[in-house]
PDB file of C-alpha atoms and ligand atoms in Angstrom:
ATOM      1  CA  UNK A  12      42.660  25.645 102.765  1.00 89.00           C
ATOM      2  CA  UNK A  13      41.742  28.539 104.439  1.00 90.00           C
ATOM      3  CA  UNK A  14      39.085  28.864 106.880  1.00 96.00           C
ATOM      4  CA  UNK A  15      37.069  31.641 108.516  1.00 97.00           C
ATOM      5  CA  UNK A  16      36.315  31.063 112.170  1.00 97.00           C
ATOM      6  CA  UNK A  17      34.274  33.909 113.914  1.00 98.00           C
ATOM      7  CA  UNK A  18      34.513  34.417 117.767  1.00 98.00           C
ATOM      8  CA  UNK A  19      31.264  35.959 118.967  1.00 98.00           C
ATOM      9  CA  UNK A  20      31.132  38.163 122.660  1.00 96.00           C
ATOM     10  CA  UNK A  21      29.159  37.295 124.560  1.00 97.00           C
ATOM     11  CA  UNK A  22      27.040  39.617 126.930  1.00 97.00           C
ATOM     12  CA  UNK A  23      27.885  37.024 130.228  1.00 94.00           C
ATOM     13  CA  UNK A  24      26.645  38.023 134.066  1.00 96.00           C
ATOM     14  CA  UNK A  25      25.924  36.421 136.759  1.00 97.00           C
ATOM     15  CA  UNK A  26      23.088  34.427 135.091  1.00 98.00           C
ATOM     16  CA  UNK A  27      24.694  33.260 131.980  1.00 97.00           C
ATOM     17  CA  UNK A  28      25.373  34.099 128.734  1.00 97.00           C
ATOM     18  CA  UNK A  29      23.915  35.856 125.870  1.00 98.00           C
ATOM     19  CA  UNK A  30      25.249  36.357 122.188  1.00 98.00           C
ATOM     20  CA  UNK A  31      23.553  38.686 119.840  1.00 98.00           C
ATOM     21  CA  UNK A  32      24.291  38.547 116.400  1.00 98.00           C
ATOM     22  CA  UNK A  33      23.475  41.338 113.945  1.00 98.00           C
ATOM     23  CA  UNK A  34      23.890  41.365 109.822  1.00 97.00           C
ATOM     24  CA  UNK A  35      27.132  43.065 108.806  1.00 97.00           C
ATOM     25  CA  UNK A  36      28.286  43.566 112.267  1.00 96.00           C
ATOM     26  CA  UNK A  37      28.830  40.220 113.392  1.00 97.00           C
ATOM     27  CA  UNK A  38      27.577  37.883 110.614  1.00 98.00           C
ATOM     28  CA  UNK A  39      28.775  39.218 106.974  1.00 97.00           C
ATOM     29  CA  UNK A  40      26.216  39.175 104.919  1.00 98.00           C
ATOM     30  CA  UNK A  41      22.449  40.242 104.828  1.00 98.00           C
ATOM     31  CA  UNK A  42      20.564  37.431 106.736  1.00 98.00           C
ATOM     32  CA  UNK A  43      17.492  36.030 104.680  1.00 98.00           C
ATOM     33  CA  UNK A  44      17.233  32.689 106.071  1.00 98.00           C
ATOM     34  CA  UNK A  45      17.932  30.988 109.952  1.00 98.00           C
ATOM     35  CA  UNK A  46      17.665  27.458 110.241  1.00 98.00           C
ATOM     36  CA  UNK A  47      18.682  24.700 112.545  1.00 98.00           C
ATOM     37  CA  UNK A  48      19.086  21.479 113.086  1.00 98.00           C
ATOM     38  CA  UNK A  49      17.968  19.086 116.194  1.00 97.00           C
ATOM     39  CA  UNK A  50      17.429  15.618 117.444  1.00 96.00           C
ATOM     40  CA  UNK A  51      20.384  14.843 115.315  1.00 90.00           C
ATOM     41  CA  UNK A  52      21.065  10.886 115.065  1.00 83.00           C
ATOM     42  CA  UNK A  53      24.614   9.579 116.203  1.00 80.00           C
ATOM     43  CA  UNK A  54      27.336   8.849 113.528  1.00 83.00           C
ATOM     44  CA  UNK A  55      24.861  10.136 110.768  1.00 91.00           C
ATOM     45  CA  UNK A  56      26.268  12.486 108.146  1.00 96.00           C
ATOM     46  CA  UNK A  57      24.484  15.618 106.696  1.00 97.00           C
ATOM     47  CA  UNK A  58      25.255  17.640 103.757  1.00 98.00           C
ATOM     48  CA  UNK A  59      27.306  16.367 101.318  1.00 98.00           C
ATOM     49  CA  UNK A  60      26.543  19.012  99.009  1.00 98.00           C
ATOM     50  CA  UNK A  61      28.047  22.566  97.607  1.00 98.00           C
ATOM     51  CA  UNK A  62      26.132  25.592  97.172  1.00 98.00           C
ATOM     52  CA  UNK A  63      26.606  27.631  93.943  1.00 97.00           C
ATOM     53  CA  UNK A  64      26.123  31.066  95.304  1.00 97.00           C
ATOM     54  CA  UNK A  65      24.757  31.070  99.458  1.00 98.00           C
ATOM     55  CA  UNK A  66      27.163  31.862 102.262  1.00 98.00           C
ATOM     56  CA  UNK A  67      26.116  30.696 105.540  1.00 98.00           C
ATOM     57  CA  UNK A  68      27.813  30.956 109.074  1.00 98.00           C
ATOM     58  CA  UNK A  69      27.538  27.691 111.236  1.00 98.00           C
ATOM     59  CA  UNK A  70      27.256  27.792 114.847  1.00 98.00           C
ATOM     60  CA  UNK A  71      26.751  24.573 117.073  1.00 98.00           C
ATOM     61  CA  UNK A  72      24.546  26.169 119.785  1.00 98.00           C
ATOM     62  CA  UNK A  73      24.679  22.567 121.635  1.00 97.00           C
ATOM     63  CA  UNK A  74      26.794  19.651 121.624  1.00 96.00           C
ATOM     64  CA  UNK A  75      29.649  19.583 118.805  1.00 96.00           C
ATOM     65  CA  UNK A  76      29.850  19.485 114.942  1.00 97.00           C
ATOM     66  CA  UNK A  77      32.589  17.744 112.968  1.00 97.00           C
ATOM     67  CA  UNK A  78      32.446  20.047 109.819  1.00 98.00           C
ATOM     68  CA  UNK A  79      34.188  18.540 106.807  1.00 98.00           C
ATOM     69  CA  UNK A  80      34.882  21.459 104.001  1.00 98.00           C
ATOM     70  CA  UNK A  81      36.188  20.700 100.360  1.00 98.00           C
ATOM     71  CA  UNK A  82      36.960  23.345  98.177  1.00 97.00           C
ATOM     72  CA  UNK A  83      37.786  21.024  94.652  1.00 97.00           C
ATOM     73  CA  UNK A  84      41.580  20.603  95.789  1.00 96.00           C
ATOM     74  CA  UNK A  85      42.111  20.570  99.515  1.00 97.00           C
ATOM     75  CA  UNK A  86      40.405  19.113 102.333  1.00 97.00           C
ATOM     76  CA  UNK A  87      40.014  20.284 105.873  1.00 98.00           C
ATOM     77  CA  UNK A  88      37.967  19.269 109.323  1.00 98.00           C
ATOM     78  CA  UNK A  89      36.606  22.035 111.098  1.00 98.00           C
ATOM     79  CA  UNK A  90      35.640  21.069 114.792  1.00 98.00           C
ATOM     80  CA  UNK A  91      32.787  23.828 116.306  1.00 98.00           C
ATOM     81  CA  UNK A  92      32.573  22.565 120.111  1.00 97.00           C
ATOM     82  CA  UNK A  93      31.604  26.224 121.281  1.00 98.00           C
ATOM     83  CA  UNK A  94      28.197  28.176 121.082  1.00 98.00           C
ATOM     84  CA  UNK A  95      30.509  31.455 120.917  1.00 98.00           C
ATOM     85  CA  UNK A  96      31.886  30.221 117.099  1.00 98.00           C
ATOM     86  CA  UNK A  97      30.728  30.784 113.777  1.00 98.00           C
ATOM     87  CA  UNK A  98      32.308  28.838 110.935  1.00 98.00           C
ATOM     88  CA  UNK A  99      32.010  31.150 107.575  1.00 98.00           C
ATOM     89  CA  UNK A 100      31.038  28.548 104.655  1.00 98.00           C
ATOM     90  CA  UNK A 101      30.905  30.737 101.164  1.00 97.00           C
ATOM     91  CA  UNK A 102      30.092  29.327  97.790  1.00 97.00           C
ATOM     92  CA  UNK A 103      31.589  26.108  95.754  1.00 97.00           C
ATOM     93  CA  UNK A 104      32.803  24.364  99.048  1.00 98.00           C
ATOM     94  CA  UNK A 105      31.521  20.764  99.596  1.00 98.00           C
ATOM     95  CA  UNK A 106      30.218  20.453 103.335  1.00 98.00           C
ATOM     96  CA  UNK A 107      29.697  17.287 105.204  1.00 98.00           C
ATOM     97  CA  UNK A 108      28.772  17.441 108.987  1.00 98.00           C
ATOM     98  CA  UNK A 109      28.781  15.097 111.535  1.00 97.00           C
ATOM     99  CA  UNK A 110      27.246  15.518 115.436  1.00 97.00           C
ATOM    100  CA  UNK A 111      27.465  14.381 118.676  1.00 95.00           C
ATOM    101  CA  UNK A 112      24.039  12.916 119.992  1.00 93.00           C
ATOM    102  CA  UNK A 113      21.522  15.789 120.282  1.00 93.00           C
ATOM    103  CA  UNK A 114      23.984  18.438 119.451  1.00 96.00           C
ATOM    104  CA  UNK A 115      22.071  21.521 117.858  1.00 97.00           C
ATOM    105  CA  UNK A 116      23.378  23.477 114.781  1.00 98.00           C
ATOM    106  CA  UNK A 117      22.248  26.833 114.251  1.00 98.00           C
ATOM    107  CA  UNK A 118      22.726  28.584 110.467  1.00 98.00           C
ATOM    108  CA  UNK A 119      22.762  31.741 109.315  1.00 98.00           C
ATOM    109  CA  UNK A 120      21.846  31.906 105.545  1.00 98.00           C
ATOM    110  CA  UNK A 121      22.573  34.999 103.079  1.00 98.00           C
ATOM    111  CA  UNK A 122      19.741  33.744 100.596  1.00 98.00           C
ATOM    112  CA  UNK A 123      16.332  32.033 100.784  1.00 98.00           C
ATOM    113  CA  UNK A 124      15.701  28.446 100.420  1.00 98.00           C
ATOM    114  CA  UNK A 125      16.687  27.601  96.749  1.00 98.00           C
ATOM    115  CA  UNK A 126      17.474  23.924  95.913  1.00 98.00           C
ATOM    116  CA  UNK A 127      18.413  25.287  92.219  1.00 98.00           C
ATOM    117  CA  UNK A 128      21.436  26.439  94.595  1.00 98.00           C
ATOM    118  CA  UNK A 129      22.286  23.055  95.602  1.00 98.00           C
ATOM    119  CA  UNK A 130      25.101  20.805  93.740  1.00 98.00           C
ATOM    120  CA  UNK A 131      24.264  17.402  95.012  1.00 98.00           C
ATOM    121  CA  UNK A 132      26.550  15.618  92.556  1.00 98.00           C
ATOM    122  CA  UNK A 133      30.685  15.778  93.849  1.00 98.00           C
ATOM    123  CA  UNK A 134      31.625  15.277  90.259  1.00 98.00           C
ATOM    124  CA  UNK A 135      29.517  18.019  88.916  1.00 98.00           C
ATOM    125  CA  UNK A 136      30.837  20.054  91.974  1.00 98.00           C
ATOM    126  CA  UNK A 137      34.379  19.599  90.759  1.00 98.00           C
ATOM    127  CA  UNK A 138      33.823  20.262  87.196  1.00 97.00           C
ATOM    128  CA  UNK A 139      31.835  23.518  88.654  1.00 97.00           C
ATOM    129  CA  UNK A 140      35.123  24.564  90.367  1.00 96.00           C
ATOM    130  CA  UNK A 141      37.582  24.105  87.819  1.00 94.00           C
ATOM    131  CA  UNK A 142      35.261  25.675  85.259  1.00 93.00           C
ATOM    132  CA  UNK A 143      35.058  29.073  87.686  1.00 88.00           C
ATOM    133  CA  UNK A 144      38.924  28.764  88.096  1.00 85.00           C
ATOM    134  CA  UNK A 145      39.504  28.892  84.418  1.00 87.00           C
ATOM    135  CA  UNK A 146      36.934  31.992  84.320  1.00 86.00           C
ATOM    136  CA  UNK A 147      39.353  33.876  86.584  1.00 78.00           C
TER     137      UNK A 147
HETATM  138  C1  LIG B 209      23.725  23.363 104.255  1.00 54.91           C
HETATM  139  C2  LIG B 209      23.881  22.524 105.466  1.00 54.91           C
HETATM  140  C3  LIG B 209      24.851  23.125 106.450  1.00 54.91           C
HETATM  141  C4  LIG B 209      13.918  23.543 103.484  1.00 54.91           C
HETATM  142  O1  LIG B 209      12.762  23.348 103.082  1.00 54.91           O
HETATM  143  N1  LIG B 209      14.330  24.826 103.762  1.00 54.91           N
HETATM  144  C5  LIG B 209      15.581  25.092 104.206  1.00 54.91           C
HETATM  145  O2  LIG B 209      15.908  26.270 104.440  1.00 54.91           O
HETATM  146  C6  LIG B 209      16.495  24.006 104.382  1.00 54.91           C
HETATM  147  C7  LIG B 209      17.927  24.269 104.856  1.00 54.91           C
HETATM  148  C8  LIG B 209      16.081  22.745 104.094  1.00 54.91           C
HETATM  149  N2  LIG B 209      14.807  22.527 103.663  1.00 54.91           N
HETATM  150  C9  LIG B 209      14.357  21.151 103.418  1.00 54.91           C
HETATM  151  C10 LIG B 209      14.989  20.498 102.195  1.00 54.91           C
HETATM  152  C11 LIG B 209      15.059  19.030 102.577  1.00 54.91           C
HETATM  153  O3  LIG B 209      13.839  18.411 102.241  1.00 54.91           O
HETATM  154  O4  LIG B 209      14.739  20.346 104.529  1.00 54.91           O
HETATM  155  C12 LIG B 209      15.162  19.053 104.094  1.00 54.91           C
HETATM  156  C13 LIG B 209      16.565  18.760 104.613  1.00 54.91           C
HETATM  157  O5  LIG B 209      17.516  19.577 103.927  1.00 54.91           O
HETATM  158  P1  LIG B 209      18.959  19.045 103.496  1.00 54.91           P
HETATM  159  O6  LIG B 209      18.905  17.611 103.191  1.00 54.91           O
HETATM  160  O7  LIG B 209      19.496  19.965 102.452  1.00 54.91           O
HETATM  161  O8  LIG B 209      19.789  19.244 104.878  1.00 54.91           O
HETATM  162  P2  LIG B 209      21.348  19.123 105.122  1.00 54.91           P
HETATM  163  O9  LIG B 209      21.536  18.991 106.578  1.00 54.91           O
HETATM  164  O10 LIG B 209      21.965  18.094 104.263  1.00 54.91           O
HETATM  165  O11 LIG B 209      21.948  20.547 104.649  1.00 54.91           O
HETATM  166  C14 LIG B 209      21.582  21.747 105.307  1.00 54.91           C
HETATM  167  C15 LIG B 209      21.258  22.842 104.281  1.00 54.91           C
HETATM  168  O12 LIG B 209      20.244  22.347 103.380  1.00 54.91           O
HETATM  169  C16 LIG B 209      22.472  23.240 103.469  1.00 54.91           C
HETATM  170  O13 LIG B 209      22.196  24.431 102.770  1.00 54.91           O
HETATM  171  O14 LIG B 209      24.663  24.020 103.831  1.00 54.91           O
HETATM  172  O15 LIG B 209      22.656  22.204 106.132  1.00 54.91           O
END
């Protein structure tokens, strides 16, 4: 399964670091939504759901994120232990994530908030994916 990692430059100096990230440039898509999440609880798991048509690039800003991506098929664990990476997430792929304590994960959404765009189900998920493969 293929996976899209970013690496973002950061503007560093003597006082630190800075990343900027701009639509197109450095993050693909038109940004319509940021969101993040905080004061995340040890050994809980988020997601555990597929989006029909959002892209979103994941960035742990603090901490580190376990990111567990399922396309219908294959299977892969995406570690983001860096505030410099973005992990690209398109459509159709199942997402589970997993923190440290207190880590912080930033998103960068290409739609607003829609939960009509949410597949909550994994079985309806799967027969989602192998009804768009049979479409192509
Ligand atoms: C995703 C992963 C990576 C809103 O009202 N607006 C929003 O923009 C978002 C993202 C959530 N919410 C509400 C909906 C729920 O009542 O916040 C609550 C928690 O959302 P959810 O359970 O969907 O959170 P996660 O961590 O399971 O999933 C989130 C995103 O929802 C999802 O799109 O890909 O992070």
């Amino acid at each position: 399964m293929q996976t899209i990692k970013y690496v973002f430059q950061p503007h560093g100096d003597e006082r630190g670091q800075l990343i900027a990230l701009e639509e197109f440039k450095d993050i693909p898509f038109h940004i319509k939504r940021v969101y993040y999440m905080y004061d995340t609880a040890d050994g809980f798991i988020r997601g555990k759901h597929a989006h029909r048509h959002l892209e979103q690039i994941l960035v742990c800003i603090h901490g580190s994120c376990k990111i567990k991506l399922d396309n219908g098929s294959e299977q892969k664990i995406v570690p983001l232990e860096k505030p410099y990476e973005g992990l690209y997430v398109g459509s159709l792929v199942w997402r589970e994530m997993e923190f440290s304590p207190g880590a912080v994960l930033l998103v960068f959404a290409s739609e607003l908030y829609d939960e009509a765009d949410y597949i909550r189900d994994y079985d309806e998920f799967l027969q989602i994916v192998s009804e768009r493969k049979n479409e192509d």
